[in-house]
PDB file of C-alpha atoms in Angstrom:
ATOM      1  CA  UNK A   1       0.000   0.000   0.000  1.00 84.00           C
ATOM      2  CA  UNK A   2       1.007   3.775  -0.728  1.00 85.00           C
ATOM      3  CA  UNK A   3       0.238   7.168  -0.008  1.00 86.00           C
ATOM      4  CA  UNK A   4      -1.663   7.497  -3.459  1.00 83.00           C
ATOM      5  CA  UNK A   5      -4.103   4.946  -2.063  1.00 79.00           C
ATOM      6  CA  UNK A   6      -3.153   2.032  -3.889  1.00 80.00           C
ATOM      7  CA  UNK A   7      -3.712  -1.321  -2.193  1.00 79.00           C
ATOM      8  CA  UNK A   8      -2.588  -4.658  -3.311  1.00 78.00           C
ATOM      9  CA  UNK A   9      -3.377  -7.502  -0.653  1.00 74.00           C
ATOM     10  CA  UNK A  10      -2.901 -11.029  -0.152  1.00 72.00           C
ATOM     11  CA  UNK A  11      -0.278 -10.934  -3.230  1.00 76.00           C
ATOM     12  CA  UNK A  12       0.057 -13.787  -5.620  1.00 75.00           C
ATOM     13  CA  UNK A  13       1.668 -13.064  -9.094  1.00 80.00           C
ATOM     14  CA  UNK A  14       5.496 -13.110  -9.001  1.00 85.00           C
ATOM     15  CA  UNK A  15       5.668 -13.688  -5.124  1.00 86.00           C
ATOM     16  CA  UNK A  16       5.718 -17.555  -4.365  1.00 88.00           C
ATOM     17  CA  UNK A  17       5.452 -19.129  -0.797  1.00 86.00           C
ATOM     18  CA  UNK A  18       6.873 -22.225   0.654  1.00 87.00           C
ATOM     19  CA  UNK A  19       6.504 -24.102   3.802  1.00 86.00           C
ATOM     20  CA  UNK A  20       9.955 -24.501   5.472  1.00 88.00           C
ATOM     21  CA  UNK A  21      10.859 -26.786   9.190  1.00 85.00           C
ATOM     22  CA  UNK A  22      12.603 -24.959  12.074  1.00 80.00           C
ATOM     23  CA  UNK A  23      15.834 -25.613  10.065  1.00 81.00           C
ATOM     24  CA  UNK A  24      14.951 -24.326   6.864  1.00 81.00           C
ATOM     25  CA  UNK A  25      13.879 -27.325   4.908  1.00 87.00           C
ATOM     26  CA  UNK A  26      11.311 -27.296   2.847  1.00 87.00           C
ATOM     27  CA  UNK A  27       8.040 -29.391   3.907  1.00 84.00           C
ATOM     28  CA  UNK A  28       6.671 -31.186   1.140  1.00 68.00           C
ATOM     29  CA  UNK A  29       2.697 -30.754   0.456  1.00 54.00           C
ATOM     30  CA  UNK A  30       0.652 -32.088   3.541  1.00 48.00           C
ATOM     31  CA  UNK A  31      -1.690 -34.713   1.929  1.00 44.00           C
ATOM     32  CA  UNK A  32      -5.226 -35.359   3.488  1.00 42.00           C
ATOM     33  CA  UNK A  33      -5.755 -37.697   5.985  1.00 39.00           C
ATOM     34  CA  UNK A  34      -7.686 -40.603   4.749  1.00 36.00           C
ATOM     35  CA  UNK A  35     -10.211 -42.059   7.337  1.00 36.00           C
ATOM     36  CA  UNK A  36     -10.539 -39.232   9.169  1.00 39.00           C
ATOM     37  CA  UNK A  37     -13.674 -38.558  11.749  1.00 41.00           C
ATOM     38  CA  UNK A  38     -16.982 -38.850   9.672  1.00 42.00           C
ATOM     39  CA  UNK A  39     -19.123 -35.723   9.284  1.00 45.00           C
ATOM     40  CA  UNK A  40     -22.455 -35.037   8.050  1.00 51.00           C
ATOM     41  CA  UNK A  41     -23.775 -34.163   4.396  1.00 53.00           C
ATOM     42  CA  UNK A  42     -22.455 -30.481   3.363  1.00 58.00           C
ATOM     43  CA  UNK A  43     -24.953 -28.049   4.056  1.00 59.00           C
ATOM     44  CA  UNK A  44     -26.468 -26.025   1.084  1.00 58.00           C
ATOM     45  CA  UNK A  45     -26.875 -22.648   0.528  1.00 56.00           C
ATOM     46  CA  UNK A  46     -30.328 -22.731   0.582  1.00 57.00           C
ATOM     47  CA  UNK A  47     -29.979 -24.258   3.887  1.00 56.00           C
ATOM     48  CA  UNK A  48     -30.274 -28.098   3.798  1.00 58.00           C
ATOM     49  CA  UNK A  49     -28.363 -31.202   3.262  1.00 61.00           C
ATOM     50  CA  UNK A  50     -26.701 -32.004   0.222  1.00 60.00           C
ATOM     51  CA  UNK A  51     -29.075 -34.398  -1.350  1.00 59.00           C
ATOM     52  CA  UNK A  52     -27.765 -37.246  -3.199  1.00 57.00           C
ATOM     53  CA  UNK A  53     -29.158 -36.410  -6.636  1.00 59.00           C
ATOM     54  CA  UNK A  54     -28.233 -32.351  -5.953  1.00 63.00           C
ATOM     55  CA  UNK A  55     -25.070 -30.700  -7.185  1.00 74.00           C
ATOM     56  CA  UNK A  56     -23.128 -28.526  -3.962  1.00 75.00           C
ATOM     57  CA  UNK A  57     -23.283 -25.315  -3.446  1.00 82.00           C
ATOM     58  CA  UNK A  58     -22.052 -24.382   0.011  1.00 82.00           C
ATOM     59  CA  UNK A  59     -23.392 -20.997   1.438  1.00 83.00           C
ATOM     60  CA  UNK A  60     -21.503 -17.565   2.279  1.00 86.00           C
ATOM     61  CA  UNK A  61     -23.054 -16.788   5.570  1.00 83.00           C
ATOM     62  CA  UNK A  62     -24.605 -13.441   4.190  1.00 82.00           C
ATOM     63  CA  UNK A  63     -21.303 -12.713   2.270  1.00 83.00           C
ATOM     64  CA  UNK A  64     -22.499 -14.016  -1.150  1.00 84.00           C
ATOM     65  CA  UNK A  65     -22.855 -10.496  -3.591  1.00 84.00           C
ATOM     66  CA  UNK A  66     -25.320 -12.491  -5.555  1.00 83.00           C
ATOM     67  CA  UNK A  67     -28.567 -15.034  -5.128  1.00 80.00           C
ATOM     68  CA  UNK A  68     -26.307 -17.578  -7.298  1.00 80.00           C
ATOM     69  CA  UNK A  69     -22.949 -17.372  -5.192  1.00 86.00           C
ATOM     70  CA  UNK A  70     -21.238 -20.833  -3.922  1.00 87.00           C
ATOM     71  CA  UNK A  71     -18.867 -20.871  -1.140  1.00 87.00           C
ATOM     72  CA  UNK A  72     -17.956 -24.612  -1.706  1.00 84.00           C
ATOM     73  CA  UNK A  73     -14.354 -23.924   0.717  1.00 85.00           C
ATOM     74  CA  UNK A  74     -13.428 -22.604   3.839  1.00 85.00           C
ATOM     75  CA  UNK A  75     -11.166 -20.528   1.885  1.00 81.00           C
ATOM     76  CA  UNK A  76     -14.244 -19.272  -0.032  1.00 85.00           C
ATOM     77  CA  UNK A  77     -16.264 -18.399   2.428  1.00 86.00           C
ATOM     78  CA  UNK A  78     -12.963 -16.569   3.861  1.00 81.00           C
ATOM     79  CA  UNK A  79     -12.821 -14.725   0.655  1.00 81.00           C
ATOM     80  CA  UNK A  80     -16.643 -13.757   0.448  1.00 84.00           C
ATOM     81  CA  UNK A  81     -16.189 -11.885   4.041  1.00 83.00           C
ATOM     82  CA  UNK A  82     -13.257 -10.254   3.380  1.00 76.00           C
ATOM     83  CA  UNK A  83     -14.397  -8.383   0.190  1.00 78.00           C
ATOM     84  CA  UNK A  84     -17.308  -7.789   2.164  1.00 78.00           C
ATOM     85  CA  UNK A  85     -14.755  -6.240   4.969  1.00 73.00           C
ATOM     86  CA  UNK A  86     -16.113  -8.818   7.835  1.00 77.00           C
ATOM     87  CA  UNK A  87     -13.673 -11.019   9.896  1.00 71.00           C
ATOM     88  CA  UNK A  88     -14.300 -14.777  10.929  1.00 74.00           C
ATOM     89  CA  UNK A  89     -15.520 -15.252  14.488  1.00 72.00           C
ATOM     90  CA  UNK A  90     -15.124 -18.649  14.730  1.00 75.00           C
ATOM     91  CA  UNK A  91     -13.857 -21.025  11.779  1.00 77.00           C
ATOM     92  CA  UNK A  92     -15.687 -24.108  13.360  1.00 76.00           C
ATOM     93  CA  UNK A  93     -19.425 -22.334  12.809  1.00 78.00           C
ATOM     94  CA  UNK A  94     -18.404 -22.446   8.833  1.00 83.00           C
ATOM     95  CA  UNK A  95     -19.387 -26.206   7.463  1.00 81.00           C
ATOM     96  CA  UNK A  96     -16.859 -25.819   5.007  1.00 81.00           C
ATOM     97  CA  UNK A  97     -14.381 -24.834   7.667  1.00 84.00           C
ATOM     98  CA  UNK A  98     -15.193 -27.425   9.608  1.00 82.00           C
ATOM     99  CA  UNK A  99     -15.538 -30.273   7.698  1.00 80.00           C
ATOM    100  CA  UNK A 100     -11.753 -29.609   5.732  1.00 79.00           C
ATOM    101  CA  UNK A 101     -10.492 -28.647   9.898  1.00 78.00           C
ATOM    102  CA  UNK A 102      -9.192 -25.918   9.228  1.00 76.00           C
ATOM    103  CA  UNK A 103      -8.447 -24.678  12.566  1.00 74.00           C
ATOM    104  CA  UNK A 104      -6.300 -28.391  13.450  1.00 74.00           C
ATOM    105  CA  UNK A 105      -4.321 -27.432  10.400  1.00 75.00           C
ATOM    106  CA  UNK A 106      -2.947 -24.306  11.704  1.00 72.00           C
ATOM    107  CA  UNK A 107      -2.277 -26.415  14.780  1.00 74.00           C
ATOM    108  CA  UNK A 108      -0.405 -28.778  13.415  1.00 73.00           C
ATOM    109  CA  UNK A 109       1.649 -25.581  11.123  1.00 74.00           C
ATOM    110  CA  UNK A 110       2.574 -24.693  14.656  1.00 76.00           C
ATOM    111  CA  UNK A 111       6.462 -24.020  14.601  1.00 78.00           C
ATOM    112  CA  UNK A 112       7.072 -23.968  10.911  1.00 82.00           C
ATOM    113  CA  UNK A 113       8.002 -21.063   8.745  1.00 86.00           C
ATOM    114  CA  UNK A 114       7.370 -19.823   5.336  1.00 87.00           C
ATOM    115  CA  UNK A 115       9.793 -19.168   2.498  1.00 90.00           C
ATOM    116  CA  UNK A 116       8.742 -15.545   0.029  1.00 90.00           C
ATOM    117  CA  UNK A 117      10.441 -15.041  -3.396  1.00 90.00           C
ATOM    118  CA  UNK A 118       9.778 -13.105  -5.712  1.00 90.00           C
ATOM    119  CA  UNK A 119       9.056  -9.710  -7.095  1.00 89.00           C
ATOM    120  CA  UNK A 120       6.104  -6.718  -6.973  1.00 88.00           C
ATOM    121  CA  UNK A 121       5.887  -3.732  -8.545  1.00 88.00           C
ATOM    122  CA  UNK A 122       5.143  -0.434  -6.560  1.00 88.00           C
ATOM    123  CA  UNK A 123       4.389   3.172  -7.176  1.00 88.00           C
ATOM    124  CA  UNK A 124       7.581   5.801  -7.557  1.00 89.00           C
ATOM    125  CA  UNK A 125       6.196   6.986  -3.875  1.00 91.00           C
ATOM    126  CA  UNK A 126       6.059   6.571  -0.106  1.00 93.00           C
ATOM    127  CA  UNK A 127       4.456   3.384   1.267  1.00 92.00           C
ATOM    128  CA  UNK A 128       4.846  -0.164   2.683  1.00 91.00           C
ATOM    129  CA  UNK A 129       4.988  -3.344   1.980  1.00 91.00           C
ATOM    130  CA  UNK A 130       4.537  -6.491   4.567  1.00 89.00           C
ATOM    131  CA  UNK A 131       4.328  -9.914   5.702  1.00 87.00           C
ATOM    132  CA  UNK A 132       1.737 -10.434   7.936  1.00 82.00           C
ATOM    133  CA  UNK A 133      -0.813 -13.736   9.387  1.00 78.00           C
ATOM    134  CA  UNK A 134      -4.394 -13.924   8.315  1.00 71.00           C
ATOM    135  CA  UNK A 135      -6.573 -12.664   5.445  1.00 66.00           C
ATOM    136  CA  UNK A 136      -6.394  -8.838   5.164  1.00 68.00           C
ATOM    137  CA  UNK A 137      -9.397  -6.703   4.238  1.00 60.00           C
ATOM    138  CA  UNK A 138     -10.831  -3.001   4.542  1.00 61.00           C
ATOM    139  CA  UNK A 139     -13.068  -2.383   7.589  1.00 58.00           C
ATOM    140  CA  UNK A 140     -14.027   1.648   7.912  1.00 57.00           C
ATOM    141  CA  UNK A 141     -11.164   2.342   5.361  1.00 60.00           C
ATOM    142  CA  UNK A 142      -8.594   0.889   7.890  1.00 63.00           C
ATOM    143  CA  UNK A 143      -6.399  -2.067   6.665  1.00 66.00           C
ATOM    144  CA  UNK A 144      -6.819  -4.873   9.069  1.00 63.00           C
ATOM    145  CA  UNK A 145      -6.056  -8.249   9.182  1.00 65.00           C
ATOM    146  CA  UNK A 146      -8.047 -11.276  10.630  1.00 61.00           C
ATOM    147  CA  UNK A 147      -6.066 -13.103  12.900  1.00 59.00           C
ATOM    148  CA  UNK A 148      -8.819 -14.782  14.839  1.00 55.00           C
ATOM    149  CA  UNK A 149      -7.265 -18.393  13.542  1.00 53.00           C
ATOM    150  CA  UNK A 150      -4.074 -17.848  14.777  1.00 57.00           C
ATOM    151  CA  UNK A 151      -2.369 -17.278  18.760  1.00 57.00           C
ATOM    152  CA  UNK A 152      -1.159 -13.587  17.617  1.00 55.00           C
ATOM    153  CA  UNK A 153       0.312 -13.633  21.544  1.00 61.00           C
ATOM    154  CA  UNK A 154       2.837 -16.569  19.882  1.00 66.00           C
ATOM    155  CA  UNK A 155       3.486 -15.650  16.373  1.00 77.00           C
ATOM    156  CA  UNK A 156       6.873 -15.553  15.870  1.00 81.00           C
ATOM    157  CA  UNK A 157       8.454 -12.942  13.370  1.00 85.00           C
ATOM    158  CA  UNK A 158      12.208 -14.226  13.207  1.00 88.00           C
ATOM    159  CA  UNK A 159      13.234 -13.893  10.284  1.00 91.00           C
ATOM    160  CA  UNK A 160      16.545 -13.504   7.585  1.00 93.00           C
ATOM    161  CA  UNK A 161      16.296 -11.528   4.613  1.00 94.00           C
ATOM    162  CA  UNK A 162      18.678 -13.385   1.948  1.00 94.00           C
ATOM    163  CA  UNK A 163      18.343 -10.722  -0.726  1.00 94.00           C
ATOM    164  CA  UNK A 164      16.127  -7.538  -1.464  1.00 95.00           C
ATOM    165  CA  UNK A 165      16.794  -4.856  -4.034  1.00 95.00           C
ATOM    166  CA  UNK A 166      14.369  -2.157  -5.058  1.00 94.00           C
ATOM    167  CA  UNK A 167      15.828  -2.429  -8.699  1.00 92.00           C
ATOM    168  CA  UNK A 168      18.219  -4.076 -10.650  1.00 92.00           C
ATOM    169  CA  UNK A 169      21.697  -5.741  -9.931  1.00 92.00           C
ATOM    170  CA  UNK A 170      24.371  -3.228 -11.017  1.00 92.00           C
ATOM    171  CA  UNK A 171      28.327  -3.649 -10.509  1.00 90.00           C
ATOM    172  CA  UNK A 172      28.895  -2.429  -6.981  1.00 89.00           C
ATOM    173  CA  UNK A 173      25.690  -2.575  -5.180  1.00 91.00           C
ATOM    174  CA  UNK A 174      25.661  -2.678  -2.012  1.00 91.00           C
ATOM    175  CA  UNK A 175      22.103  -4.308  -0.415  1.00 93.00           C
ATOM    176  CA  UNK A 176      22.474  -3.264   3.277  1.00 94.00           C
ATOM    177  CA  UNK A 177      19.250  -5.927   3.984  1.00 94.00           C
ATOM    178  CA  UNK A 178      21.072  -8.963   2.625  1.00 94.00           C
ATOM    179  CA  UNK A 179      21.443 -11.693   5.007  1.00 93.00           C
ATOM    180  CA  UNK A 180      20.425  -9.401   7.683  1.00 93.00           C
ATOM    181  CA  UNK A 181      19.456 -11.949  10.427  1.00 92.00           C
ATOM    182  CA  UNK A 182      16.871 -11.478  13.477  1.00 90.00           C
ATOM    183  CA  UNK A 183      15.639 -13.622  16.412  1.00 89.00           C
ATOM    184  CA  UNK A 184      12.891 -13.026  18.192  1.00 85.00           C
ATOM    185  CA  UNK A 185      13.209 -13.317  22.021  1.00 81.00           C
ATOM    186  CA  UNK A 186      10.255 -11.532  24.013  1.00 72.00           C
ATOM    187  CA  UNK A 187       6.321 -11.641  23.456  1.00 71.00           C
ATOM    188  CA  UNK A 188       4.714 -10.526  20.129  1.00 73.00           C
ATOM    189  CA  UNK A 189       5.419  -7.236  18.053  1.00 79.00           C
ATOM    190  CA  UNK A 190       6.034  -5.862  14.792  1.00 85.00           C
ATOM    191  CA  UNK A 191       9.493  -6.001  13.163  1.00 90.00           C
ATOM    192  CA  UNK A 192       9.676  -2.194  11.400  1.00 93.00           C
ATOM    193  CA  UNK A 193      12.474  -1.714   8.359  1.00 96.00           C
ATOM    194  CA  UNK A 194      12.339   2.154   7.533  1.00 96.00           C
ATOM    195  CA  UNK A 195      14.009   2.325   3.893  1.00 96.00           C
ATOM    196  CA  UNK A 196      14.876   5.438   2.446  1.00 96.00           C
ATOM    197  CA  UNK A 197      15.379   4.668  -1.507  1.00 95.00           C
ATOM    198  CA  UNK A 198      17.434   6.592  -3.623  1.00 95.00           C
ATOM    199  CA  UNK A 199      17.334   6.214  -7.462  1.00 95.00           C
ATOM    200  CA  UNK A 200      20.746   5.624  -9.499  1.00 95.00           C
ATOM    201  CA  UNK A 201      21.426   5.513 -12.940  1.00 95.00           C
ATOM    202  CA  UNK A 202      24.513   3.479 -13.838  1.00 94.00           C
ATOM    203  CA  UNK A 203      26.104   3.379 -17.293  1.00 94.00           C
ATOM    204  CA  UNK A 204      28.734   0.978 -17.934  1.00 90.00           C
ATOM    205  CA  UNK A 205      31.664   0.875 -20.624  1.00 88.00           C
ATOM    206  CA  UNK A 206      29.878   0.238 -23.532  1.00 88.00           C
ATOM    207  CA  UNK A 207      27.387   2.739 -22.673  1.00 88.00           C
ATOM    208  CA  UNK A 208      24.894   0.395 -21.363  1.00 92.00           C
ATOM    209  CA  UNK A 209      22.337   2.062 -19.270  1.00 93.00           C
ATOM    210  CA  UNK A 210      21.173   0.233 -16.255  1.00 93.00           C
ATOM    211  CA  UNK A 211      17.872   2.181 -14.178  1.00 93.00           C
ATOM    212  CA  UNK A 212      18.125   0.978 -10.679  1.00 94.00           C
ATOM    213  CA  UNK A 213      18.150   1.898  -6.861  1.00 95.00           C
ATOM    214  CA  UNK A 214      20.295   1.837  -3.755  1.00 95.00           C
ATOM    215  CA  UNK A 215      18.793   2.022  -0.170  1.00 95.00           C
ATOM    216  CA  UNK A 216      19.781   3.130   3.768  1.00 95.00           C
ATOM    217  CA  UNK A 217      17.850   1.661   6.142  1.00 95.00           C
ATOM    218  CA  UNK A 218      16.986   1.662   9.717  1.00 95.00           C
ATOM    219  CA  UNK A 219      15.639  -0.965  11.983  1.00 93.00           C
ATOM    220  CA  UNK A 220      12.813  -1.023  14.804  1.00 91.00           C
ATOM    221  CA  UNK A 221      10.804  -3.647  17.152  1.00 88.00           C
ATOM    222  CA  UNK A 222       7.107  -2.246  18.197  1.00 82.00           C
ATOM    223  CA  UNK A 223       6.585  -4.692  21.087  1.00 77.00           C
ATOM    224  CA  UNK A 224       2.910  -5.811  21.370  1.00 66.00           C
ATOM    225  CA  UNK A 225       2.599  -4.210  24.739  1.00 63.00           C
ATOM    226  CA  UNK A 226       3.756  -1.035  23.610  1.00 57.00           C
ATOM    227  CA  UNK A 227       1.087   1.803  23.208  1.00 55.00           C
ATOM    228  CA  UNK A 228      -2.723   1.822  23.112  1.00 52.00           C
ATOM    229  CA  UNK A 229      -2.836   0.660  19.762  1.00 55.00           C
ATOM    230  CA  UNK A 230      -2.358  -3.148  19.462  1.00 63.00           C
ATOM    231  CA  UNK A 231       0.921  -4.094  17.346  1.00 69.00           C
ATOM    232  CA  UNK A 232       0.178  -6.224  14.079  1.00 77.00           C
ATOM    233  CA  UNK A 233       2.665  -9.099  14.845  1.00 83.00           C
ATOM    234  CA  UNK A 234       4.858  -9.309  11.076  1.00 86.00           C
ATOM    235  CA  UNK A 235       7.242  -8.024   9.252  1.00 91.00           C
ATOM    236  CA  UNK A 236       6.738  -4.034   8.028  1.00 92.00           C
ATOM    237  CA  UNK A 237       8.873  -2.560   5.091  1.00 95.00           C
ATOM    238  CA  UNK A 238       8.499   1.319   5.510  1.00 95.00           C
ATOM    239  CA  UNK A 239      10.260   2.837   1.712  1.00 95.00           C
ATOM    240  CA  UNK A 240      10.364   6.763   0.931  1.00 94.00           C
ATOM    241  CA  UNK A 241      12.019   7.687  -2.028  1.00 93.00           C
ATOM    242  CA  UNK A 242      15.075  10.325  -1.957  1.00 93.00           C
ATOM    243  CA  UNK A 243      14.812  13.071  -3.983  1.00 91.00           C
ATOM    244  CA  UNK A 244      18.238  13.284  -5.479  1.00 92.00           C
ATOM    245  CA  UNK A 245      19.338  10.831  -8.070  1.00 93.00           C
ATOM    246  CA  UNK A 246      22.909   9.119  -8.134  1.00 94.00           C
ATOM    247  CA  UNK A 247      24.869   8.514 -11.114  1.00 94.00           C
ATOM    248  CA  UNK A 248      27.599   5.893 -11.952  1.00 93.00           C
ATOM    249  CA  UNK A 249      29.953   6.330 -15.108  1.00 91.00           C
ATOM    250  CA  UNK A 250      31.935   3.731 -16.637  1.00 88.00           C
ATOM    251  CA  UNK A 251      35.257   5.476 -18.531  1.00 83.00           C
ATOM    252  CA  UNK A 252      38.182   4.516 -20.329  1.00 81.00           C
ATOM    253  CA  UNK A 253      41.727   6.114 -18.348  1.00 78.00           C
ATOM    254  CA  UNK A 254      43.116   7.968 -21.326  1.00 82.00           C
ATOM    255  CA  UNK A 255      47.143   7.082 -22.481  1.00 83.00           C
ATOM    256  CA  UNK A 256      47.944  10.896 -21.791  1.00 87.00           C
ATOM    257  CA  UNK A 257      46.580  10.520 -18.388  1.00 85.00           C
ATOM    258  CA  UNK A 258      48.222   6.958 -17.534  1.00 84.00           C
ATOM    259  CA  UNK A 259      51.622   8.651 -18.608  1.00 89.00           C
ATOM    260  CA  UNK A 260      51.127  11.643 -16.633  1.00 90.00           C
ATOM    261  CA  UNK A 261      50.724   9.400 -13.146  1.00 90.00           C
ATOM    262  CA  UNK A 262      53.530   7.066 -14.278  1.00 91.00           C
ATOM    263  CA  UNK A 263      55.960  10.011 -14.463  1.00 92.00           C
ATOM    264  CA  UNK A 264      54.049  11.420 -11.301  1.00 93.00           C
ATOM    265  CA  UNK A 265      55.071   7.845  -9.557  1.00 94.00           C
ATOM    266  CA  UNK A 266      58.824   7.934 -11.279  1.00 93.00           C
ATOM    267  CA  UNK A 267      59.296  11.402  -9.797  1.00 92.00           C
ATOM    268  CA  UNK A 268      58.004  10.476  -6.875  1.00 92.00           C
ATOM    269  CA  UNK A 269      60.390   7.780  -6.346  1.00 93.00           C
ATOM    270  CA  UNK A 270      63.280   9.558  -7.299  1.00 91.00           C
ATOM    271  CA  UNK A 271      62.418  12.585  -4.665  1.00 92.00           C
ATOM    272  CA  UNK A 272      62.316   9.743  -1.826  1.00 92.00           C
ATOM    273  CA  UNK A 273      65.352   8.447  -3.452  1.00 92.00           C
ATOM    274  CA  UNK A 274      66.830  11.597  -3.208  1.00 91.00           C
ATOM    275  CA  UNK A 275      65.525  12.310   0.456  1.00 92.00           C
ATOM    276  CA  UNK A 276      67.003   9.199   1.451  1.00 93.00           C
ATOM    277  CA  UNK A 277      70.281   9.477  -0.036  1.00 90.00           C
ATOM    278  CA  UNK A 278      70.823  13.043   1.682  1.00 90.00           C
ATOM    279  CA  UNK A 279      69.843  12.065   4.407  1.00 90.00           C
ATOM    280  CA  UNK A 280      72.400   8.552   5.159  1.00 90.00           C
ATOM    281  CA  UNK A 281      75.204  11.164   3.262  1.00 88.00           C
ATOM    282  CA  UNK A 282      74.775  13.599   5.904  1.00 87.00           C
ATOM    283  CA  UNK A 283      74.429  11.195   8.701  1.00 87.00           C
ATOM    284  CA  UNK A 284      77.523   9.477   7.478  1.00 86.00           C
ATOM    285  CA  UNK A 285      79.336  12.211   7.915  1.00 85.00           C
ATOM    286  CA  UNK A 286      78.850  13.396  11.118  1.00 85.00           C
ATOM    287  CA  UNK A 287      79.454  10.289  12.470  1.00 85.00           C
ATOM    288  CA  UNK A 288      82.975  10.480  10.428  1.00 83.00           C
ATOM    289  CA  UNK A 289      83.648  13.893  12.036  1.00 82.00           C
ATOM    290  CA  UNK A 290      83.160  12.795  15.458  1.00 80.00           C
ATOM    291  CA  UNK A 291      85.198   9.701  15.331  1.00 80.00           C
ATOM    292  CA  UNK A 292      87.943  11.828  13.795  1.00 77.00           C
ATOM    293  CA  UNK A 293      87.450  14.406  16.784  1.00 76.00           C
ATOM    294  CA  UNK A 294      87.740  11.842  18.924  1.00 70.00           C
ATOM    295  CA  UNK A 295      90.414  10.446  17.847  1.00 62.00           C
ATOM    296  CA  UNK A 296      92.276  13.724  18.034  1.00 59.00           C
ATOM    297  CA  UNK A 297      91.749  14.565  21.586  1.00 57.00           C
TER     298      UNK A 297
END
């Protein structure tokens, strides 16, 4: 989301999620449990039981935006409320919810982690981008997020950032993010990253022009105890673009100019040389002088 209004949530296209074990392996996809407890016929929209000779239609709840709307999933039915801007109470009231258990499959999620790749697109202007539990929705033109399913007092928002660029790779980049590495160790809270992006044109040798960004950044937790306002337990990315620009240039070191620091090095030498020479002459000489007074006496 931005400051021109713009909101994008629950991002699919380009981003891609995995389900990773506490040490980073990826969990292969959970399969459903064959035999499991037996549960009635699904109920209709109209109301009912499915019928043997009927074809399902679940219902929405009151969420359906027409007559002819199925919610045949819990994720559905999730769906139909938030566009409607309405958060689930309880996932076990929902057939559909029930019957696929929705709420033992978060339970048995319970210390894994996720894996995010991929790229979005954003507006040339100030906004955010996160990672966040539950299905997000408007309510009263306020972003919220339902998080009903899920312990929010437990969620842990470790995480390590292997690589993020606002941009394209260009010869040396520096990404202060990468591999940046952080452990959560009290109660609940929102991870802050406050980005300040500046744009950089870099052209290289054979004139190539490469349109990119480089970033600062600064780091902050919001404990959940913190303030009146209840801290959204995630991960917040906080960008503001700079309003200078940065170029890079690419040259060729002229012959002229290579000769002119060789001679500059030559001399150089030659004055140390020089320096030195004076100096062990001189030395050598007073010592000489002194013996010879010595001697003398």
């Amino acid at each position: 989301m931005d400051i021109s209004g713009q909101e994008h949530l629950d991002v699919k296209h380009d981003v891609f999620k995995q389900r990773i074990d506490a040490h980073g392996n990826v969990i292969a996809t959970r399969q459903d449990v064959v035999g499991g407890m037996k549960m009635e016929a699904p109920l209709q929209h109209h109301g009912g039981r499915l019928e043997h000779n009927e074809t399902y239609c679940g219902s929405c709840y009151g969420a359906q935006e027409s007559d002819d709307q199925c919610c045949n999933t819990c994720e559905d039915v999730r769906e139909a409320y938030r566009k409607k801007g309405w958060g689930v109470s309880n996932p076990d009231l929902l057939d559909q919810c029930k019957r696929e258990g929705f709420l033992q499959s978060i339970k048995d999620e319970e210390g894994e982690g996720c894996n995010i790749y991929g790229f979005i697109e954003v507006n040339k202007v100030a906004g955010n981008f996160h990672f966040a539990p539950g299905k997000s929705f408007q309510q009263s033109n306020v972003h919220v997020h339902d998080l009903l399913p899920f312990q929010k007092d437990s969620f842990n928002v470790s995480h390590k950032i292997n690589r993020l660029s606002f941009g394209e790779y260009f010869p040396g980049v520096v990404n202060p993010l990468d591999g940046a590495n952080w452990v959560q160790h009290s109660s609940y809270g929102m991870y802050q990253y406050f980005i300040k992006v500046v744009p950089t044109v870099y052209t290289d040798i054979n004139e190539h022009i490469i349109l990119s960004n480089q970033f600062s950044v600064t780091e902050h937790f919001r404990s959940g105890e913190s303030g009146r306002m209840q801290a959204l337990p995630g991960v917040f990315f906080f960008y503001d673009l700079s309003p200078i620009k940065v170029t890079f240039t690419e040259q060729h070191v002229s012959f002229l100019h290579f000769l002119t620091n060789v001679c500059a090095i030559v001399g150089g030498v030659f004055t140390v040389s020089g320096i030195i020479d004076s100096f062990v002459y001189h030395s050598q000489r007073a010592i000489k002088k002194k013996m010879e007074i010595g001697k003398f006496n």
